[in-house]
Short mmCIF file of C-alpha atoms in Angstrom, two decimals:
data_model
loop_
_atom_site.label_atom_id
_atom_site.label_comp_id
_atom_site.label_asym_id
_atom_site.label_seq_id
_atom_site.Cartn_x
_atom_site.Cartn_y
_atom_site.Cartn_z
CA MET O 25 102.56 -18.45 159.31
CA HIS O 26 99.12 -20.09 157.30
CA PRO O 27 101.01 -21.75 154.47
CA LYS O 28 99.05 -19.39 152.01
CA ASN O 29 101.29 -16.81 154.26
CA LEU O 30 103.84 -15.62 150.96
CA HIS O 31 105.89 -14.73 154.11
CA LYS O 32 106.73 -17.98 155.59
CA ASN O 33 109.82 -18.72 154.78
CA GLY O 34 111.87 -15.22 155.99
CA TYR O 35 112.61 -11.95 154.15
CA PRO O 36 115.21 -12.97 150.47
CA MET O 37 116.56 -10.16 150.49
CA ASP O 38 118.65 -9.92 147.30
CA THR O 39 115.68 -11.28 145.12
CA LEU O 40 113.76 -7.91 147.23
CA CYS O 41 116.24 -5.58 146.24
CA GLN O 42 116.61 -6.83 142.78
CA THR O 43 112.70 -5.89 142.20
CA TYR O 44 112.98 -2.16 144.59
CA PRO O 45 116.40 -1.61 144.52
CA ALA O 46 115.91 1.35 147.11
CA LEU O 47 116.27 -0.98 149.86
CA LYS O 48 119.97 -1.91 148.74
CA SER O 49 121.48 0.37 150.68
CA PHE O 50 119.49 -0.45 153.99
CA LEU O 51 120.62 -3.38 153.85
CA VAL O 52 122.84 -4.78 157.18
CA ARG O 53 125.16 -8.31 157.68
CA ALA O 54 123.90 -9.89 160.62
CA LYS O 55 125.92 -11.38 163.86
CA SER O 56 124.43 -14.64 161.99
CA GLY O 57 126.11 -13.84 158.44
CA ASN O 58 122.91 -13.27 157.29
CA THR O 59 122.26 -10.58 154.88
CA SER O 60 119.02 -8.26 157.20
CA ILE O 61 118.06 -4.17 157.98
CA ASP O 62 118.47 -2.88 161.38
CA PHE O 63 114.41 -3.18 162.41
CA THR O 64 115.46 -0.32 165.16
CA SER O 65 115.33 1.86 161.86
CA PRO O 66 112.40 2.99 161.09
CA LYS O 67 113.82 4.06 157.32
CA ALA O 68 114.85 0.50 156.96
CA VAL O 69 111.25 -0.68 158.19
CA LYS O 70 109.87 1.16 155.54
CA VAL O 71 111.24 0.85 153.32
CA LEU O 72 111.59 -3.24 154.13
CA ASN O 73 107.33 -3.08 153.25
CA ALA O 74 106.99 -0.70 150.18
CA ALA O 75 109.85 -3.73 148.71
CA LEU O 76 107.25 -6.65 150.14
CA LEU O 77 104.31 -4.63 148.96
CA HIS O 78 105.46 -3.93 145.59
CA HIS O 79 107.43 -8.09 144.73
CA TYR O 80 104.68 -10.15 146.78
CA TYR O 81 101.82 -7.46 146.08
CA ARG O 82 102.16 -5.44 142.60
CA LEU O 83 101.80 -1.61 144.45
CA GLU O 84 103.18 0.33 142.22
CA TYR O 85 103.52 2.80 145.14
CA TRP O 86 102.91 2.59 148.71
CA ASP O 87 104.32 5.35 151.21
CA ILE O 88 103.14 6.80 154.97
CA PRO O 89 103.40 9.32 155.76
CA ASP O 90 105.80 9.63 159.21
CA GLY O 91 104.62 8.67 162.82
CA TYR O 92 101.92 6.81 161.31
CA LEU O 93 102.08 2.86 162.56
CA CYS O 94 104.17 1.18 159.93
CA PRO O 95 103.05 -1.78 160.10
CA PRO O 96 104.79 -6.13 159.84
CA VAL O 97 103.69 -7.55 155.96
CA PRO O 98 103.64 -11.24 157.66
CA GLY O 99 101.24 -11.01 160.27
CA ARG O 100 98.65 -8.51 158.56
CA ALA O 101 98.68 -11.73 155.64
CA ASP O 102 97.90 -14.24 158.36
CA TYR O 103 94.37 -11.99 158.96
CA ILE O 104 93.44 -12.70 155.74
CA HIS O 105 94.18 -15.51 154.92
CA GLY O 106 92.15 -16.73 158.54
CA ILE O 107 89.38 -14.19 157.26
CA ALA O 108 89.55 -16.45 153.71
CA ASP O 109 89.64 -20.18 156.12
CA LEU O 110 86.31 -18.20 157.97
CA LEU O 111 84.50 -18.06 154.61
CA LYS O 112 85.71 -21.12 152.78
CA SER O 113 83.39 -23.50 155.80
CA SER O 114 80.43 -20.54 154.71
CA ALA O 115 78.46 -20.40 152.69
CA GLN O 116 79.66 -17.78 150.65
CA GLY O 117 82.99 -18.77 150.59
CA GLU O 118 81.75 -22.02 149.02
CA GLN O 119 80.72 -20.81 146.02
CA SER O 120 84.30 -19.07 145.40
CA GLN O 121 86.76 -20.83 143.66
CA GLN O 122 90.28 -20.96 144.38
CA GLY O 123 90.46 -18.75 147.85
CA LYS O 124 89.71 -16.01 145.57
CA ASP O 125 85.91 -14.66 145.02
CA GLN O 126 84.82 -11.14 143.39
CA ASN O 127 81.90 -10.96 145.04
CA VAL O 128 83.09 -10.43 148.01
CA ARG O 129 83.28 -7.28 150.49
CA GLY O 130 84.89 -6.11 153.53
CA LEU O 131 85.39 -3.07 155.35
CA ASP O 132 87.77 -2.03 157.44
CA ILE O 133 88.06 -0.66 160.50
CA GLY O 134 90.45 1.29 161.16
CA VAL O 135 92.21 1.61 157.50
CA GLY O 136 95.16 3.71 158.51
CA ALA O 137 97.67 5.76 156.95
CA ASN O 138 99.34 2.79 155.95
CA ALA O 139 95.70 0.06 154.32
CA ILE O 140 97.72 -3.03 154.89
CA TYR O 141 94.52 -5.06 155.02
CA PRO O 142 93.03 -4.28 152.12
CA ILE O 143 95.63 -4.74 150.27
CA ILE O 144 96.48 -8.05 150.46
CA GLY O 145 92.53 -8.50 150.13
CA VAL O 146 92.16 -7.10 146.66
CA THR O 147 95.48 -8.40 145.64
CA SER O 148 95.41 -12.34 147.44
CA TYR O 149 92.34 -12.99 146.35
CA ASP O 150 90.08 -10.29 144.35
CA TRP O 151 88.44 -9.61 146.88
CA SER O 152 86.90 -4.79 147.33
CA PHE O 153 87.47 -3.42 150.17
CA VAL O 154 85.90 -0.42 152.12
CA GLY O 155 88.49 1.03 154.54
CA SER O 156 87.67 3.01 157.77
CA ASP O 157 89.05 6.09 159.66
CA VAL O 158 89.17 8.77 162.21
CA ASP O 159 92.21 10.62 161.32
CA ASP O 160 92.55 13.23 157.98
CA VAL O 161 95.22 11.97 157.94
CA ALA O 162 95.67 8.48 157.92
CA VAL O 163 92.48 9.07 155.54
CA LYS O 164 93.87 10.88 152.34
CA SER O 165 96.51 8.26 152.89
CA ALA O 166 95.08 5.65 152.72
CA LYS O 167 92.99 7.53 149.53
CA ALA O 168 96.43 7.97 147.87
CA ILE O 169 97.58 4.41 148.24
CA ALA O 170 93.74 3.15 146.15
CA SER O 171 94.15 5.89 143.49
CA LYS O 172 98.06 5.23 143.07
CA ASN O 173 97.66 2.01 142.19
CA SER O 174 96.44 0.26 138.87
CA VAL O 175 95.48 -3.78 141.02
CA LEU O 176 93.66 -1.41 143.44
CA ALA O 177 91.45 0.28 140.76
CA HIS O 178 88.07 -0.05 141.51
CA LYS O 179 88.99 -2.55 144.47
CA PHE O 180 89.23 -0.28 147.35
CA GLN O 181 87.58 2.97 148.26
CA VAL O 182 88.34 5.29 151.89
CA ARG O 183 85.68 6.72 154.07
CA LYS O 184 86.25 8.91 156.41
CA GLN O 185 83.84 8.27 160.75
CA LEU O 186 83.21 11.44 160.70
CA ASN O 187 81.58 10.69 164.81
CA ARG O 188 84.36 9.66 166.80
CA ALA O 189 81.78 7.00 169.15
CA SER O 190 81.04 5.13 166.25
CA ILE O 191 82.49 1.88 164.50
CA PHE O 192 80.05 0.91 161.68
CA ASN O 193 76.71 3.59 161.92
CA GLY O 194 77.80 5.91 159.77
CA VAL O 195 80.31 4.44 157.69
CA ILE O 196 77.56 1.41 157.20
CA GLU O 197 74.79 2.69 154.21
CA ALA O 198 71.47 1.44 154.15
CA ASN O 199 71.17 -0.79 151.83
CA GLU O 200 74.85 -2.24 151.88
CA ARG O 201 76.33 -5.52 152.01
CA PHE O 202 79.26 -6.73 152.97
CA THR O 203 80.84 -10.29 153.44
CA PHE O 204 83.03 -10.39 156.94
CA THR O 205 83.83 -7.19 158.50
CA MET O 206 87.69 -6.49 160.06
CA CYS O 207 89.39 -4.81 162.07
CA ASN O 208 92.65 -4.31 164.24
CA PRO O 209 91.82 -2.31 167.84
CA PRO O 210 93.65 -0.33 169.84
CA PHE O 211 95.03 -2.35 172.65
CA HIS O 212 95.79 0.66 175.21
CA LYS O 213 93.56 2.28 178.03
CA SER O 214 95.50 5.77 177.97
CA ALA O 215 98.21 7.48 176.49
CA GLN O 216 100.19 7.15 178.64
CA GLU O 217 100.20 2.63 178.75
CA ALA O 218 100.85 3.52 175.33
CA LEU O 219 104.06 5.22 175.59
CA SER O 220 105.42 2.71 178.40
CA GLY O 221 104.85 0.24 175.27
CA THR O 222 106.14 1.87 173.06
CA ARG O 223 109.35 2.89 175.13
CA ARG O 224 109.61 -1.51 175.75
CA LYS O 225 109.74 -2.51 172.20
CA THR O 226 112.35 -0.34 172.05
CA SER O 227 113.98 -1.66 174.69
CA ASN O 228 112.98 -4.85 173.39
CA LEU O 229 114.31 -3.73 169.71
CA THR O 230 118.06 -2.45 171.11
CA ARG O 231 118.95 -5.50 173.26
CA ASN O 232 118.24 -7.55 171.00
CA LYS O 233 120.26 -5.61 167.91
CA GLN O 234 123.42 -5.44 170.45
CA LYS O 235 123.15 -8.82 171.49
CA ARG O 236 123.36 -10.09 167.56
CA SER O 237 126.59 -7.08 167.37
CA GLY O 238 128.19 -8.46 170.63
CA THR O 239 127.58 -5.28 172.23
CA LYS O 240 127.14 -4.61 176.20
CA PHE O 241 122.97 -3.80 176.34
CA THR O 242 122.14 -0.35 178.53
CA ASP O 243 118.50 -0.17 179.94
CA ASN O 244 117.67 2.93 178.11
CA ARG O 245 114.86 3.24 180.87
CA LYS O 246 117.24 3.92 183.42
CA GLN O 247 118.65 6.46 181.37
CA GLY O 248 115.71 8.68 180.67
CA PHE O 249 115.09 6.31 177.41
CA GLY O 250 117.18 9.29 175.54
CA HIS O 251 116.44 10.72 172.01
CA ARG O 252 113.95 8.08 171.88
CA THR O 253 111.72 9.08 174.35
CA SER O 254 108.25 9.32 172.71
CA LYS O 255 105.90 12.96 174.14
CA LEU O 256 102.44 13.28 173.39
CA GLN O 257 101.37 16.15 172.28
CA GLY O 258 98.21 16.21 173.52
CA LYS O 259 95.27 13.40 173.27
CA ASN O 260 94.90 12.72 169.33
CA ALA O 261 98.57 14.04 168.83
CA ALA O 262 101.03 11.24 166.94
CA TYR O 263 104.96 10.07 169.02
CA GLN O 264 106.82 13.10 169.09
CA GLY O 265 110.88 13.13 169.11
CA LYS O 266 114.51 13.18 166.88
CA ASP O 267 113.79 9.39 166.49
CA ALA O 268 110.34 8.44 167.53
CA ASN O 269 108.92 7.42 164.32
CA LEU O 270 110.01 3.90 164.54
CA ASN O 271 109.03 0.84 163.03
CA PHE O 272 105.78 0.67 165.95
CA ALA O 273 105.05 4.55 166.51
CA GLY O 274 101.13 5.62 166.13
CA GLN O 275 98.77 7.99 165.94
CA ALA O 276 96.96 7.95 169.17
CA ASN O 277 94.32 6.51 167.74
CA GLU O 278 95.68 3.44 166.63
CA LEU O 279 97.36 2.99 169.42
CA TRP O 280 95.16 3.80 172.87
CA CYS O 281 91.34 4.29 173.71
CA GLU O 282 89.18 4.81 176.95
CA GLY O 283 88.57 1.42 178.38
CA GLY O 284 91.14 -0.59 176.27
CA GLU O 285 90.97 -3.60 173.44
CA LEU O 286 88.01 -4.98 175.71
CA ALA O 287 85.90 -1.53 176.15
CA PHE O 288 86.59 -1.24 171.92
CA ILE O 289 85.79 -4.78 171.12
CA GLN O 290 82.20 -5.18 173.53
CA ARG O 291 81.63 -1.84 171.91
CA MET O 292 81.95 -2.96 168.51
CA VAL O 293 79.36 -5.94 169.25
CA GLN O 294 76.77 -4.28 170.89
CA GLU O 295 77.09 -2.18 167.14
CA SER O 296 76.21 -4.58 165.15
CA VAL O 297 73.76 -5.17 166.44
CA SER O 298 71.87 -2.27 164.28
CA VAL O 299 74.06 -3.71 161.40
CA LYS O 300 73.79 -7.22 161.71
CA ASP O 301 71.49 -7.24 158.56
CA ASN O 302 74.59 -5.77 156.45
CA VAL O 303 77.03 -7.96 157.38
CA GLU O 304 78.25 -11.65 156.73
CA TRP O 305 80.54 -11.83 158.83
CA PHE O 306 82.15 -9.36 161.91
CA THR O 307 85.70 -9.85 162.59
CA CYS O 308 87.94 -8.46 164.86
CA LEU O 309 91.77 -9.23 166.56
CA VAL O 310 92.55 -9.58 169.83
CA SER O 311 95.14 -9.58 171.53
CA LYS O 312 94.96 -10.59 174.85
CA SER O 313 93.98 -14.08 175.68
CA ALA O 314 92.57 -12.80 178.64
CA HIS O 315 89.68 -10.63 177.02
CA LEU O 316 88.34 -13.77 175.03
CA LYS O 317 85.77 -15.31 177.74
CA PRO O 318 84.15 -11.54 178.05
CA ILE O 319 84.02 -11.29 174.61
CA LYS O 320 82.47 -14.45 173.98
CA THR O 321 80.18 -13.32 177.09
CA SER O 322 79.05 -10.20 174.90
CA ILE O 323 78.78 -11.80 172.02
CA ASP O 324 76.24 -13.93 173.32
CA TYR O 325 74.33 -11.20 175.30
CA TYR O 326 73.37 -9.76 172.27
CA GLY O 327 72.15 -12.53 170.03
CA ALA O 328 75.10 -13.74 167.18
CA ALA O 329 73.66 -17.06 166.14
CA GLN O 330 77.56 -18.16 165.74
CA CYS O 331 80.80 -17.03 167.61
CA LYS O 332 84.22 -18.69 166.52
CA VAL O 333 88.20 -17.81 167.55
CA ILE O 334 90.61 -18.13 164.85
CA ASP O 335 93.59 -19.02 166.58
CA MET O 336 96.70 -17.49 164.21
CA GLY O 337 100.84 -17.71 165.27
CA GLN O 338 104.07 -15.84 163.90
CA GLY O 339 106.96 -17.60 165.41
CA SER O 340 107.01 -17.87 168.94
CA LYS O 341 104.56 -14.84 169.01
CA LEU O 342 99.69 -16.14 169.60
CA SER O 343 97.49 -14.29 167.99
CA ARG O 344 94.37 -14.66 167.51
CA PHE O 345 90.36 -12.77 166.48
CA VAL O 346 87.28 -13.43 167.16
CA ALA O 347 84.43 -13.85 164.60
CA TRP O 348 80.87 -13.54 165.39
CA THR O 349 76.98 -13.77 163.37
CA PHE O 350 74.05 -13.45 163.35
#
């Protein structure tokens, strides 16, 4: 993890319970003897997130509707710290002191119901944010988080993207300036692919849980996936089902789009040309390293002056984001 990541040493469960007592009822004893939570339980993961955001980021209120993405906070923090490093290496960053700059303004494309990036950016660096989303429920939830936390007051606003075919257009106003944009794009190509990913993650979590407890693992995929099977009810429906609102659940627009991650980012690069005078740095997470070459080709084709790839890592998981400027 990034050296400035507050979560690089793990979760201090006892301390978190002291500052956020609701977490205590979700604690379990892992096979290692350490205190943990059941990461296959969506309620436990949600409460852990609330505890982390309360303890480390001074939030008084945080909640998300059922079926919406509940993000892992440590990995999301690394993206923010990576952007801070990017800005520090540029003229804008050199003007900041100790990584904080009230003049830095970010745009989070697809802010989601959880609003995780603005929360971390505002409280860690004193940046200001605009978050945009196409989903009415996500916009309402993010606005509630913005309005119910004094630490976010006057620092975070949420806008509805009315045109699902647009990314920046319709959100960035004519004379508006942003230091950077950021995005965690939908990476699946279809609803079926997203559903398969959900099944795979559930199986992996169950396998790991049963290994820790010493019980035999049964592959749920071979038995119809039981009560955890999620059903996509329509193109933009949430993942539904009795226990389907898992910690990695999400709405269709959060999980997939036509063409998947690569097509979305290439469309973002193309559209960035029309707002190049409004934004200093455009950035976007890239989940698949194989997509980097065609993305760089698109960035070069549309005449960007610079393109950078910033690598990040959480344990054995490697991730990165791409950044370009005109």
